[in-house]
Amino acid sequence: MIRVLLADDQALVRTGFRLILAQAPDMAVVGEAADGEQAAAMALELRPDVVLMDVRMPSVDGVEATRLIRAGGAGPTRVLILTTFDLDEYVYAALRAGASGFLLKDILAADLFSAIRVVAAGDAVVAPSATRRLLERYVPVGPAAQAAVTDPDVLTEREREVLTYIAQGLSNAEIADRLYLSEGTVKTHVSRVLTKLNLRDRVQAVVYAYESGVVRAGAADR
């Protein structure tokens, strides 16, 4: 059973998500939070598998709540940011804070179930290409973008190449086709990239690629 915590300042929205998730036989809502502070406290207490986190809430917003959850020792708890807007500076900040991705609030029920299952299994749900578009719009340009990140020189030339393709939104199969490698070999390279850079998933890898300067905003497709 996948345990889900709902965090949204609108009670009607929380009720809607609770009713939707009740349709999934493998999911259970274990709590509801009306703001980020409450969400962070409940996440640390209840240790849910996934937090569906509204990004814009009064007092403590979803970005800060995500940061508190990731820093507070909530274990394997993953955060999915909910937003009304596809490209949003708050979402970018939340990805940097440790969120595993973002969903639009008008998502279909089947897609919501799929996203929760993927994140609960330890992967990310945001298409890297969507994350890339967001980063191209909001990532800092210049020296500030390279602060406080692991040196990409820890990667081999091949691993750095794979990271660049991840930032372009390519799947493992597409990367394998570009590099004339097997998909299994690419999967191994991706795993090594994440391990060496201390990243959780592909979303964090895309964020890293921009913030380290491996990929420049607006230049990923060149």
GROMACS .gro file of N, CA and C in nm, residues 93 119 132 147 157 160:
model
   18
   93ALA      N    1   1.237   2.610  -0.788
   93ALA     CA    2   1.295   2.614  -0.653
   93ALA      C    3   1.266   2.484  -0.578
  119VAL      N    4   0.694   0.747  -0.845
  119VAL     CA    5   0.772   0.817  -0.743
  119VAL      C    6   0.790   0.730  -0.620
  132ARG      N    7   1.359   2.057  -1.837
  132ARG     CA    8   1.457   2.136  -1.911
  132ARG      C    9   1.399   2.271  -1.952
  147ALA      N   10   2.739   2.751  -0.816
  147ALA     CA   11   2.772   2.749  -0.674
  147ALA      C   12   2.724   2.621  -0.608
  157GLU      N   13   3.442   1.091  -1.934
  157GLU     CA   14   3.393   1.161  -2.054
  157GLU      C   15   3.261   1.103  -2.102
  160ARG      N   16   2.976   1.207  -1.863
  160ARG     CA   17   2.941   1.348  -1.885
  160ARG      C   18   2.855   1.361  -2.011
   0.00000   0.00000   0.00000
